[in-house]
């Protein structure tokens, strides 16, 4: 009976993630059109923050409980997963067109944020309230600037040609967002519960489960949103969701959690921090080549993530 129940949980979780992503893409694109903001900016802000809800809950809860390792590890692991796994899969489904703004503003912000987090970690193996306030102020400034330059550029208000999301009224778009949030967070939680059950059924250790199943589990909303966006030919949202989520994870989540309770005595693996920075940096030349992330580059990212997971598993076996 327990086995059947967990199979149903897994199916319900996948369904929640898929339909949640569908509603999020439809609602996000519709709001972008109504507000004359580009889908890229919606992906970088609204969609990114929405899909990062599980990371926010995990990191804030861990900070309150005094577990700095989980707060830091959740953000670092999620950022690696977002680029190497999620963009890798999305690009394999459909090559992703890259806008110039990603290279001139958003990717540099992601790289600087990653380096800043590493510097803060090395300074005191944690985050104090002052450092957190600086991160949060950076996120607020970045978001406001993004919206300003998008609305100033009339051309940015146009949806990328080839998008398949139809026009819908604003009130319906907002309703879609509410439904999407509930479906994505609920779907991720239900799927994660069943995934942990099956991992233990296969006698996989808790350490490996935490490094793989749980790490990917909090990134399931980003995965669902970017994959559906790629299928829908909404490259701006597929890429913007990943880059924006990475920025929000560092500047937003780690800007909020330590304000509630400072993080102290974290013990991160230097390989994990290095991998996070490397993923942020390697994305720039990939985006610059023909202004696309090709299927070959997607495959390289995915293979890199598989190699990283193999390192984690072998190191904790």
C-alpha positions as a printed NumPy array, in Angstrom:
array([[  0.   ,   0.   ,   0.   ],
       [  2.877,   2.378,   0.884],
       [  4.563,   1.623,  -2.452],
       [  1.394,   2.376,  -4.414],
       [  0.826,   5.564,  -2.419],
       [  4.324,   6.831,  -3.217],
       [  3.86 ,   6.034,  -6.907],
       [  0.703,   8.153,  -6.804],
       [  2.642,  10.879,  -4.951],
       [  5.292,  10.903,  -7.678],
       [  2.671,  11.126, -10.428],
       [  0.811,  13.918,  -8.597],
       [  4.076,  15.784,  -8.03 ],
       [  5.033,  15.636, -11.708],
       [  1.542,  16.789, -12.704],
       [  1.698,  19.694, -10.232],
       [  5.103,  20.775, -11.529],
       [  4.052,  20.596, -15.175],
       [  0.77 ,  22.463, -14.842],
       [  2.289,  24.911, -12.371],
       [  4.997,  25.722, -14.921],
       [  2.387,  26.083, -17.676],
       [  0.371,  28.587, -15.624],
       [  3.53 ,  30.446, -14.572],
       [  4.712,  30.902, -18.169],
       [  1.254,  31.976, -19.393],
       [  0.718,  34.383, -16.503],
       [  4.253,  35.78 , -16.643],
       [  4.212,  36.485, -20.383],
       [  0.74 ,  38.063, -20.145],
       [  1.859,  40.397, -17.345],
       [  4.977,  41.313, -19.355],
       [  2.787,  42.344, -22.289],
       [  0.338,  44.355, -20.154],
       [  3.099,  46.149, -18.213],
       [  5.242,  46.714, -21.339],
       [  8.093,  44.82 , -19.702],
       [ 10.069,  42.274, -21.693],
       [  9.518,  38.554, -21.031],
       [ 13.248,  38.416, -20.246],
       [ 12.811,  40.778, -17.276],
       [  9.722,  38.841, -16.136],
       [ 11.835,  35.689, -16.269],
       [ 14.667,  37.384, -14.381],
       [ 12.393,  38.756, -11.646],
       [  8.842,  37.458, -11.184],
       [  9.324,  33.908, -12.525],
       [ 12.752,  33.575, -10.888],
       [ 11.46 ,  34.624,  -7.457],
       [  8.393,  32.383,  -7.773],
       [ 10.388,  29.277,  -8.681],
       [ 12.91 ,  29.981,  -5.89 ],
       [ 10.206,  29.72 ,  -3.206],
       [ 11.391,  26.248,  -2.012],
       [ 14.984,  27.513,  -1.616],
       [ 13.712,  30.538,   0.33 ],
       [ 11.671,  28.387,   2.721],
       [ 14.526,  25.892,   3.257],
       [ 17.212,  28.555,   3.813],
       [ 15.153,  30.773,   6.13 ],
       [ 14.   ,  27.755,   8.183],
       [ 17.585,  26.49 ,   8.429],
       [ 18.843,  29.941,   9.471],
       [ 16.236,  30.147,  12.25 ],
       [ 17.307,  26.68 ,  13.426],
       [ 20.954,  27.782,  13.396],
       [ 21.975,  25.412,  10.589],
       [ 24.207,  27.595,   8.413],
       [ 25.435,  24.635,   6.375],
       [ 21.96 ,  23.918,   5.012],
       [ 21.266,  27.59 ,   4.234],
       [ 24.552,  28.023,   2.377],
       [ 24.572,  24.552,   0.828],
       [ 21.012,  24.883,  -0.437],
       [ 21.836,  28.104,  -2.325],
       [ 25.191,  26.918,  -3.682],
       [ 23.821,  23.537,  -4.765],
       [ 20.739,  25.106,  -6.341],
       [ 22.815,  27.591,  -8.346],
       [ 24.982,  24.8  ,  -9.73 ],
       [ 21.891,  22.751, -10.57 ],
       [ 20.151,  25.704, -12.228],
       [ 22.902,  26.26 , -14.788],
       [ 24.44 ,  22.84 , -15.33 ],
       [ 21.301,  20.671, -15.132],
       [ 18.345,  22.926, -15.938],
       [ 19.872,  25.035, -18.726],
       [ 21.552,  21.9  , -20.047],
       [ 18.232,  20.067, -20.379],
       [ 16.419,  23.147, -21.725],
       [ 19.041,  23.712, -24.446],
       [ 18.87 ,  20.038, -25.44 ],
       [ 15.114,  20.421, -25.981],
       [ 15.531,  23.584, -28.045],
       [ 18.562,  25.875, -28.607],
       [ 18.027,  29.002, -26.503],
       [ 18.296,  32.472, -28.054],
       [ 20.259,  34.938, -25.909],
       [ 19.521,  38.668, -25.637],
       [ 22.366,  41.189, -25.322],
       [ 21.115,  42.33 , -21.89 ],
       [ 22.009,  38.954, -20.404],
       [ 25.67 ,  39.547, -21.27 ],
       [ 25.831,  43.261, -20.453],
       [ 23.92 ,  43.265, -17.147],
       [ 22.446,  40.045, -15.782],
       [ 25.327,  37.583, -16.216],
       [ 27.876,  40.061, -14.768],
       [ 25.556,  40.572, -11.76 ],
       [ 25.333,  36.788, -11.325],
       [ 29.127,  36.411, -11.493],
       [ 29.813,  39.315,  -9.108],
       [ 27.171,  37.97 ,  -6.694],
       [ 28.805,  34.517,  -6.737],
       [ 32.271,  36.001,  -6.108],
       [ 30.889,  38.259,  -3.358],
       [ 29.289,  35.295,  -1.596],
       [ 32.589,  33.402,  -1.774],
       [ 34.442,  36.43 ,  -0.368],
       [ 31.962,  36.82 ,   2.495],
       [ 32.253,  33.123,   3.285],
       [ 36.05 ,  33.248,   3.4  ],
       [ 35.964,  36.335,   5.649],
       [ 34.053,  34.757,   8.539],
       [ 32.635,  31.369,   7.456],
       [ 29.132,  32.776,   7.572],
       [ 27.065,  35.878,   6.958],
       [ 26.398,  38.645,   9.462],
       [ 23.512,  41.114,   9.311],
       [ 25.58 ,  43.852,   7.641],
       [ 26.699,  41.518,   4.856],
       [ 23.131,  40.277,   4.444],
       [ 21.812,  43.848,   4.237],
       [ 24.349,  44.631,   1.497],
       [ 23.222,  41.564,  -0.471],
       [ 19.536,  42.434,  -0.101],
       [ 20.126,  46.071,  -1.092],
       [ 21.938,  44.801,  -4.172],
       [ 18.967,  42.647,  -5.128],
       [ 16.488,  45.504,  -4.725],
       [ 18.677,  47.847,  -6.796],
       [ 19.181,  45.202,  -9.494],
       [ 15.432,  44.497,  -9.768],
       [ 14.445,  48.168,  -9.967],
       [ 17.139,  48.891, -12.558],
       [ 16.055,  45.909, -14.64 ],
       [ 12.44 ,  47.07 , -14.734],
       [ 13.495,  50.654, -15.521],
       [ 15.685,  49.83 , -18.514],
       [ 13.113,  47.365, -19.836],
       [ 10.256,  49.897, -19.783],
       [ 12.513,  52.602, -21.246],
       [ 13.227,  50.428, -24.257],
       [ 10.032,  50.152, -26.317],
       [ 11.435,  47.283, -28.305],
       [ 11.848,  45.284, -25.115],
       [  8.091,  45.233, -24.707],
       [  7.734,  42.929, -27.694],
       [  7.504,  39.207, -27.052],
       [ 10.195,  37.194, -28.792],
       [  8.983,  35.998, -32.22 ],
       [  7.97 ,  32.366, -32.156],
       [  6.461,  32.416, -28.665],
       [  3.336,  30.308, -28.36 ],
       [  1.658,  31.892, -25.326],
       [ -1.717,  33.515, -26.232],
       [ -3.025,  36.879, -24.98 ],
       [ -5.027,  36.654, -21.735],
       [ -6.656,  39.326, -19.484],
       [ -4.61 ,  40.722, -16.576],
       [ -6.927,  39.374, -13.841],
       [ -6.655,  35.911, -15.378],
       [ -2.851,  36.232, -15.563],
       [ -2.68 ,  37.086, -11.852],
       [ -4.898,  34.112, -11.039],
       [ -2.578,  31.915, -13.106],
       [  0.37 ,  33.095, -10.986],
       [ -1.379,  32.199,  -7.723],
       [ -2.295,  28.745,  -9.052],
       [  1.234,  28.301, -10.419],
       [  2.869,  29.059,  -7.071],
       [  0.642,  26.585,  -5.237],
       [  1.126,  23.871,  -7.876],
       [  4.898,  24.309,  -8.131],
       [  5.61 ,  24.36 ,  -4.393],
       [  3.09 ,  21.585,  -3.671],
       [  4.232,  19.479,  -6.618],
       [  7.892,  19.788,  -5.619],
       [  7.15 ,  18.828,  -2.001],
       [  5.041,  15.788,  -2.942],
       [  7.523,  14.583,  -5.575],
       [ 10.455,  15.047,  -3.191],
       [  8.692,  12.96 ,  -0.525],
       [  8.198,  10.058,  -2.927],
       [ 11.726,  10.395,  -4.362],
       [ 13.278,  10.087,  -0.888],
       [ 11.087,   7.016,  -0.205],
       [ 12.288,   5.254,  -3.38 ],
       [ 15.917,   6.247,  -2.744],
       [ 15.777,   4.649,   0.698],
       [ 14.008,   1.638,  -0.764],
       [ 17.095,   1.196,  -2.975],
       [ 19.271,   1.479,   0.173],
       [ 20.9  ,   4.771,  -0.881],
       [ 22.546,   6.526,   2.075],
       [ 21.028,   9.658,   3.608],
       [ 24.187,  11.631,   2.738],
       [ 23.862,  10.82 ,  -0.953],
       [ 20.098,  11.46 ,  -0.844],
       [ 20.746,  14.92 ,   0.584],
       [ 23.399,  15.759,  -1.996],
       [ 21.361,  14.573,  -4.958],
       [ 17.611,  14.064,  -4.46 ],
       [ 17.051,  16.929,  -1.997],
       [ 19.387,  19.329,  -3.833],
       [ 17.588,  18.769,  -7.14 ],
       [ 14.213,  18.682,  -5.354],
       [ 14.305,  22.363,  -4.378],
       [ 15.17 ,  23.23 ,  -8.003],
       [ 12.247,  21.304,  -9.499],
       [ 10.13 ,  24.478, -10.017],
       [ 12.99 ,  26.097, -11.99 ],
       [ 13.409,  22.9  , -13.988],
       [  9.705,  22.69 , -14.816],
       [  9.428,  26.4  , -15.704],
       [ 12.515,  26.46 , -17.949],
       [ 11.685,  23.203, -19.725],
       [  8.104,  24.301, -20.44 ],
       [  9.386,  27.724, -21.563],
       [ 11.822,  26.033, -23.958],
       [  9.019,  23.887, -25.366],
       [  6.871,  27.02 , -25.729],
       [  9.732,  28.785, -27.591],
       [  9.999,  31.379, -24.811],
       [ 13.819,  31.447, -24.602],
       [ 13.813,  34.716, -22.638],
       [ 11.908,  33.117, -19.767],
       [ 13.854,  29.826, -19.949],
       [ 17.224,  31.58 , -19.55 ],
       [ 15.979,  34.515, -17.477],
       [ 14.436,  32.125, -14.951],
       [ 17.79 ,  30.422, -14.354],
       [ 19.969,  33.551, -14.242],
       [ 17.384,  35.433, -12.175],
       [ 16.972,  32.52 ,  -9.751],
       [ 20.729,  32.372,  -9.195],
       [ 20.85 ,  36.111,  -8.486],
       [ 17.818,  35.899,  -6.169],
       [ 19.25 ,  32.869,  -4.346],
       [ 22.393,  34.808,  -3.4  ],
       [ 21.256,  38.426,  -3.084],
       [ 17.657,  37.77 ,  -2.021],
       [ 17.593,  34.558,   0.018],
       [ 21.002,  35.043,   1.654],
       [ 20.089,  38.69 ,   2.084],
       [ 16.949,  37.783,   4.041],
       [ 17.885,  34.683,   6.056],
       [ 20.874,  36.165,   7.987],
       [ 18.845,  39.282,   8.84 ],
       [ 16.573,  36.974,  10.848],
       [ 19.511,  35.157,  12.409],
       [ 23.192,  35.604,  11.42 ],
       [ 24.845,  32.522,   9.921],
       [ 27.929,  31.316,  11.766],
       [ 30.483,  28.5  ,  11.542],
       [ 29.416,  27.198,   8.125],
       [ 31.652,  24.47 ,   6.7  ],
       [ 31.249,  24.499,   2.935],
       [ 33.317,  22.392,   0.578],
       [ 35.605,  24.65 ,  -1.497],
       [ 34.866,  22.487,  -4.53 ],
       [ 31.173,  23.382,  -4.266],
       [ 31.861,  27.139,  -4.087],
       [ 34.347,  26.835,  -6.948],
       [ 31.815,  24.903,  -9.042],
       [ 29.164,  27.581,  -8.425],
       [ 31.491,  30.369,  -9.601],
       [ 32.721,  28.283, -12.547],
       [ 29.164,  27.62 , -13.765],
       [ 28.362,  31.346, -13.615],
       [ 31.52 ,  32.24 , -15.566],
       [ 31.386,  29.461, -18.204],
       [ 27.863,  30.484, -19.163],
       [ 29.138,  33.787, -20.649],
       [ 31.198,  32.367, -23.566],
       [ 28.432,  29.836, -24.23 ],
       [ 25.844,  32.617, -24.56 ],
       [ 28.206,  34.726, -26.67 ],
       [ 28.691,  32.098, -29.395],
       [ 26.118,  33.024, -32.101],
       [ 23.941,  34.473, -29.296],
       [ 22.539,  31.019, -28.608],
       [ 23.024,  28.205, -26.129],
       [ 23.192,  25.289, -28.56 ],
       [ 22.278,  21.653, -28.   ],
       [ 26.   ,  20.791, -27.903],
       [ 26.597,  23.376, -25.169],
       [ 23.543,  22.053, -23.344],
       [ 25.029,  18.556, -23.49 ],
       [ 28.351,  19.878, -22.132],
       [ 26.569,  21.518, -19.2  ],
       [ 24.607,  18.345, -18.469],
       [ 27.73 ,  16.151, -18.622],
       [ 29.461,  18.589, -16.278],
       [ 26.631,  18.241, -13.787],
       [ 26.755,  14.434, -14.03 ],
       [ 30.5  ,  14.609, -13.322],
       [ 29.899,  16.856, -10.313],
       [ 27.237,  14.497,  -8.92 ],
       [ 29.602,  11.542,  -9.432],
       [ 32.255,  13.435,  -7.44 ],
       [ 29.76 ,  14.087,  -4.626],
       [ 28.526,  10.5  ,  -4.518],
       [ 31.998,   8.945,  -4.68 ],
       [ 33.242,  11.316,  -2.005],
       [ 30.403,  10.371,   0.365],
       [ 30.009,   6.686,  -0.385]])
